[in-house]
PDB file of C-alpha atoms in Angstrom:
ATOM      1  CA  MET A   1     -50.958-203.205 -24.230  1.00 50.00           C
ATOM      2  CA  PHE A   2     -50.778-199.474 -24.857  1.00 48.00           C
ATOM      3  CA  ILE A   3     -52.731-198.858 -21.576  1.00 51.00           C
ATOM      4  CA  TYR A   4     -50.144-200.771 -19.630  1.00 49.00           C
ATOM      5  CA  ARG A   5     -47.375-198.611 -21.011  1.00 50.00           C
ATOM      6  CA  LEU A   6     -49.208-195.468 -19.930  1.00 42.00           C
ATOM      7  CA  VAL A   7     -49.405-196.821 -16.374  1.00 45.00           C
ATOM      8  CA  TYR A   8     -45.638-196.910 -16.283  1.00 45.00           C
ATOM      9  CA  ILE A   9     -44.922-193.803 -18.324  1.00 49.00           C
ATOM     10  CA  ALA A  10     -47.301-191.317 -16.705  1.00 42.00           C
ATOM     11  CA  PRO A  11     -45.695-191.425 -13.214  1.00 47.00           C
ATOM     12  CA  LEU A  12     -42.238-191.083 -14.844  1.00 41.00           C
ATOM     13  CA  ILE A  13     -43.334-187.982 -16.745  1.00 43.00           C
ATOM     14  CA  LEU A  14     -44.719-186.461 -13.538  1.00 40.00           C
ATOM     15  CA  VAL A  15     -41.437-187.078 -11.746  1.00 39.00           C
ATOM     16  CA  LEU A  16     -39.422-185.545 -14.538  1.00 38.00           C
ATOM     17  CA  ILE A  17     -41.671-182.427 -14.597  1.00 37.00           C
ATOM     18  CA  GLY A  18     -41.022-181.984 -10.868  1.00 39.00           C
ATOM     19  CA  ILE A  19     -37.241-182.292 -11.447  1.00 37.00           C
ATOM     20  CA  VAL A  20     -37.017-179.774 -14.185  1.00 38.00           C
ATOM     21  CA  LYS A  21     -39.199-177.241 -12.451  1.00 41.00           C
ATOM     22  CA  ALA A  22     -37.667-173.816 -12.840  1.00 42.00           C
ATOM     23  CA  ARG A  23     -36.140-172.330  -9.731  1.00 57.00           C
ATOM     24  CA  HIS A  24     -35.517-168.658  -8.904  1.00 50.00           C
ATOM     25  CA  PRO A  25     -33.455-167.218  -6.091  1.00 57.00           C
ATOM     26  CA  PHE A  26     -36.548-165.419  -4.686  1.00 61.00           C
ATOM     27  CA  ASP A  27     -38.557-168.654  -4.446  1.00 60.00           C
ATOM     28  CA  ILE A  28     -37.523-168.841  -0.799  1.00 60.00           C
ATOM     29  CA  PHE A  29     -39.966-166.054   0.218  1.00 64.00           C
ATOM     30  CA  HIS A  30     -43.305-166.761   1.673  1.00 62.00           C
ATOM     31  CA  TRP A  31     -44.929-163.685   0.233  1.00 66.00           C
ATOM     32  CA  ASN A  32     -47.135-161.498   2.394  1.00 76.00           C
ATOM     33  CA  SER A  33     -48.549-158.852   0.128  1.00 83.00           C
ATOM     34  CA  LYS A  34     -48.516-156.156   2.840  1.00 89.00           C
ATOM     35  CA  ASP A  35     -44.795-156.756   3.669  1.00 88.00           C
ATOM     36  CA  PHE A  36     -43.868-157.181  -0.014  1.00 87.00           C
ATOM     37  CA  GLU A  37     -45.472-153.842  -0.893  1.00 91.00           C
ATOM     38  CA  GLU A  38     -43.967-152.033   2.142  1.00 94.00           C
ATOM     39  CA  CYS A  39     -40.482-153.309   1.231  1.00 92.00           C
ATOM     40  CA  LEU A  40     -40.982-152.080  -2.348  1.00 93.00           C
ATOM     41  CA  HIS A  41     -42.173-148.698  -1.062  1.00 96.00           C
ATOM     42  CA  VAL A  42     -39.372-148.289   1.470  1.00 96.00           C
ATOM     43  CA  ASN A  43     -36.803-148.938  -1.259  1.00 96.00           C
ATOM     44  CA  ASN A  44     -38.543-146.723  -3.800  1.00 96.00           C
ATOM     45  CA  ILE A  45     -39.264-149.674  -6.208  1.00 93.00           C
ATOM     46  CA  THR A  46     -42.447-149.847  -8.251  1.00 93.00           C
ATOM     47  CA  ILE A  47     -44.204-153.220  -8.858  1.00 87.00           C
ATOM     48  CA  ALA A  48     -43.418-152.878 -12.574  1.00 89.00           C
ATOM     49  CA  GLU A  49     -39.713-152.304 -11.849  1.00 89.00           C
ATOM     50  CA  TYR A  50     -39.647-155.285  -9.476  1.00 85.00           C
ATOM     51  CA  GLU A  51     -41.351-157.575 -11.942  1.00 83.00           C
ATOM     52  CA  LYS A  52     -38.831-156.599 -14.668  1.00 81.00           C
ATOM     53  CA  TYR A  53     -35.894-157.272 -12.345  1.00 76.00           C
ATOM     54  CA  ALA A  54     -37.203-160.557 -10.851  1.00 73.00           C
ATOM     55  CA  ARG A  55     -38.046-162.338 -14.064  1.00 69.00           C
ATOM     56  CA  HIS A  56     -36.499-165.681 -14.898  1.00 56.00           C
ATOM     57  CA  GLU A  57     -34.898-164.056 -17.943  1.00 56.00           C
ATOM     58  CA  THR A  58     -32.802-161.852 -15.538  1.00 63.00           C
ATOM     59  CA  LEU A  59     -31.402-164.817 -13.619  1.00 70.00           C
ATOM     60  CA  ASP A  60     -27.869-164.464 -15.011  1.00 71.00           C
ATOM     61  CA  TYR A  61     -28.017-160.819 -14.191  1.00 68.00           C
ATOM     62  CA  LEU A  62     -28.994-161.545 -10.552  1.00 75.00           C
ATOM     63  CA  LEU A  63     -26.428-164.313 -10.158  1.00 74.00           C
ATOM     64  CA  ASN A  64     -23.679-161.930 -11.254  1.00 72.00           C
ATOM     65  CA  GLU A  65     -24.742-159.679  -8.333  1.00 73.00           C
ATOM     66  CA  ASN A  66     -24.497-156.460 -10.457  1.00 77.00           C
ATOM     67  CA  VAL A  67     -27.754-155.276  -8.909  1.00 86.00           C
ATOM     68  CA  ASP A  68     -28.722-151.796  -7.837  1.00 90.00           C
ATOM     69  CA  LEU A  69     -28.432-151.373  -4.014  1.00 93.00           C
ATOM     70  CA  ARG A  70     -32.032-150.553  -3.653  1.00 94.00           C
ATOM     71  CA  TYR A  71     -32.979-154.029  -5.009  1.00 91.00           C
ATOM     72  CA  LYS A  72     -30.494-155.590  -2.601  1.00 93.00           C
ATOM     73  CA  CYS A  73     -32.124-153.670   0.237  1.00 96.00           C
ATOM     74  CA  ASN A  74     -35.492-154.864  -0.896  1.00 92.00           C
ATOM     75  CA  ILE A  75     -34.242-158.400  -0.517  1.00 90.00           C
ATOM     76  CA  LYS A  76     -32.906-157.616   2.993  1.00 94.00           C
ATOM     77  CA  CYS A  77     -36.262-156.180   3.894  1.00 93.00           C
ATOM     78  CA  GLN A  78     -37.996-159.369   2.571  1.00 90.00           C
ATOM     79  CA  LEU A  79     -35.581-161.597   4.527  1.00 90.00           C
ATOM     80  CA  GLU A  80     -36.219-159.639   7.791  1.00 91.00           C
ATOM     81  CA  ARG A  81     -40.044-159.900   7.366  1.00 88.00           C
ATOM     82  CA  ASP A  82     -40.284-163.439   5.971  1.00 83.00           C
ATOM     83  CA  SER A  83     -41.799-166.111   8.282  1.00 77.00           C
ATOM     84  CA  THR A  84     -38.715-168.329   7.720  1.00 82.00           C
ATOM     85  CA  LYS A  85     -35.747-166.518   9.393  1.00 87.00           C
ATOM     86  CA  TRP A  86     -32.314-166.740   7.843  1.00 91.00           C
ATOM     87  CA  LEU A  87     -30.667-163.890   9.697  1.00 92.00           C
ATOM     88  CA  ASN A  88     -29.824-163.843  13.419  1.00 93.00           C
ATOM     89  CA  ASP A  89     -30.315-160.701  15.627  1.00 91.00           C
ATOM     90  CA  GLU A  90     -27.054-159.193  14.276  1.00 92.00           C
ATOM     91  CA  GLY A  91     -28.233-159.506  10.685  1.00 91.00           C
ATOM     92  CA  LYS A  92     -25.869-162.349   9.869  1.00 94.00           C
ATOM     93  CA  MET A  93     -26.657-165.738   8.381  1.00 94.00           C
ATOM     94  CA  ASP A  94     -27.700-168.516  10.742  1.00 93.00           C
ATOM     95  CA  LEU A  95     -27.406-171.926   9.194  1.00 94.00           C
ATOM     96  CA  GLU A  96     -29.430-173.475  12.025  1.00 93.00           C
ATOM     97  CA  LEU A  97     -32.354-171.107  11.428  1.00 91.00           C
ATOM     98  CA  MET A  98     -31.973-171.767   7.688  1.00 92.00           C
ATOM     99  CA  GLU A  99     -32.120-175.552   8.307  1.00 90.00           C
ATOM    100  CA  THR A 100     -29.477-176.230   5.756  1.00 91.00           C
ATOM    101  CA  THR A 101     -28.060-179.645   4.978  1.00 91.00           C
ATOM    102  CA  ASN A 102     -24.394-180.101   5.824  1.00 93.00           C
ATOM    103  CA  LYS A 103     -23.414-179.878   2.187  1.00 95.00           C
ATOM    104  CA  ALA A 104     -25.487-176.764   1.533  1.00 93.00           C
ATOM    105  CA  GLY A 105     -24.257-175.191   4.792  1.00 94.00           C
ATOM    106  CA  GLU A 106     -20.638-175.748   3.735  1.00 96.00           C
ATOM    107  CA  PHE A 107     -21.192-174.265   0.324  1.00 96.00           C
ATOM    108  CA  ILE A 108     -23.085-171.232   1.705  1.00 95.00           C
ATOM    109  CA  THR A 109     -20.428-170.604   4.294  1.00 96.00           C
ATOM    110  CA  LYS A 110     -17.635-170.637   1.699  1.00 97.00           C
ATOM    111  CA  CYS A 111     -19.659-168.523  -0.686  1.00 95.00           C
ATOM    112  CA  MET A 112     -20.317-165.956   2.055  1.00 95.00           C
ATOM    113  CA  ASP A 113     -16.684-165.554   2.734  1.00 95.00           C
ATOM    114  CA  GLU A 114     -16.846-163.090  -0.159  1.00 88.00           C
ATOM    115  CA  ALA A 115     -19.828-161.218   1.191  1.00 93.00           C
ATOM    116  CA  SER A 116     -19.808-157.504   1.755  1.00 94.00           C
ATOM    117  CA  GLU A 117     -20.270-156.091   5.281  1.00 94.00           C
ATOM    118  CA  GLU A 118     -22.840-153.743   3.848  1.00 96.00           C
ATOM    119  CA  PRO A 119     -26.064-155.125   5.248  1.00 96.00           C
ATOM    120  CA  CYS A 120     -28.159-155.066   1.996  1.00 95.00           C
ATOM    121  CA  ALA A 121     -25.368-156.502  -0.120  1.00 94.00           C
ATOM    122  CA  TYR A 122     -24.788-159.127   2.573  1.00 95.00           C
ATOM    123  CA  SER A 123     -28.486-160.241   2.587  1.00 94.00           C
ATOM    124  CA  PHE A 124     -28.550-160.351  -1.235  1.00 91.00           C
ATOM    125  CA  LYS A 125     -25.386-162.416  -1.355  1.00 93.00           C
ATOM    126  CA  LEU A 126     -26.882-164.873   1.217  1.00 94.00           C
ATOM    127  CA  VAL A 127     -29.908-165.506  -1.029  1.00 90.00           C
ATOM    128  CA  ILE A 128     -27.736-165.981  -4.051  1.00 91.00           C
ATOM    129  CA  CYS A 129     -25.389-168.309  -2.221  1.00 93.00           C
ATOM    130  CA  ALA A 130     -28.316-170.344  -0.879  1.00 92.00           C
ATOM    131  CA  PHE A 131     -29.809-170.570  -4.371  1.00 89.00           C
ATOM    132  CA  LYS A 132     -26.446-171.788  -5.842  1.00 89.00           C
ATOM    133  CA  ALA A 133     -26.224-174.389  -3.035  1.00 91.00           C
ATOM    134  CA  GLY A 134     -29.643-175.578  -3.955  1.00 88.00           C
ATOM    135  CA  HIS A 135     -31.182-174.462  -0.626  1.00 86.00           C
ATOM    136  CA  PRO A 136     -33.926-174.954   0.159  1.00 77.00           C
ATOM    137  CA  ARG A 137     -34.334-178.230  -1.782  1.00 56.00           C
ATOM    138  CA  SER A 138     -38.108-177.814  -1.783  1.00 42.00           C
ATOM    139  CA  VAL A 139     -40.001-174.617  -1.499  1.00 43.00           C
ATOM    140  CA  ASP A 140     -43.051-174.800   0.702  1.00 42.00           C
ATOM    141  CA  ARG A 141     -45.863-172.309   0.099  1.00 34.00           C
ATOM    142  CA  TYR A 142     -48.044-171.286   2.879  1.00 31.00           C
TER     143      TYR A 142
END
C-alpha cells in the first residue's frame, strides 16, 4: 500500500519543486563566457563585484532599481550580445522579438512607460519589467 502512495506522491513532489524554483531577473541570459567577461570589463566590474550584486539575496535591491549605472550598462551590454534579442535596432524593446504573451506584453509595455531614455537605465528597466511580468515563463539554457 505504501508503494502505491509513492507512485502518486513522487510526481506531485517533482511538479511542486518545478513551480517553486527560484527565479532571478538575469535568468533570461544565455551566458557566453567571453561576452559576459567583456561586458564586465567594459563596465569596470570585477567578477566578485558582479557575483555580490547578482545574488538572490539582492533581489529586492535590484527590483527597486537603485543600482549603480555601470551595472545597468552591463545589463545593456548583455542584452545586446545575448542570442535572444529583446531590443530592436534603435535600442528599444521589441515585444515580437521577445516573444511575449499578450498578458506579459501588456504588463511590460505599461511598466516601460516609466522607463528612462538613458540607454543603460532603459535596458535594465526592461529586464526588471519582464521579470515582474513573469517573462519568459520558462528559461531555456543552451
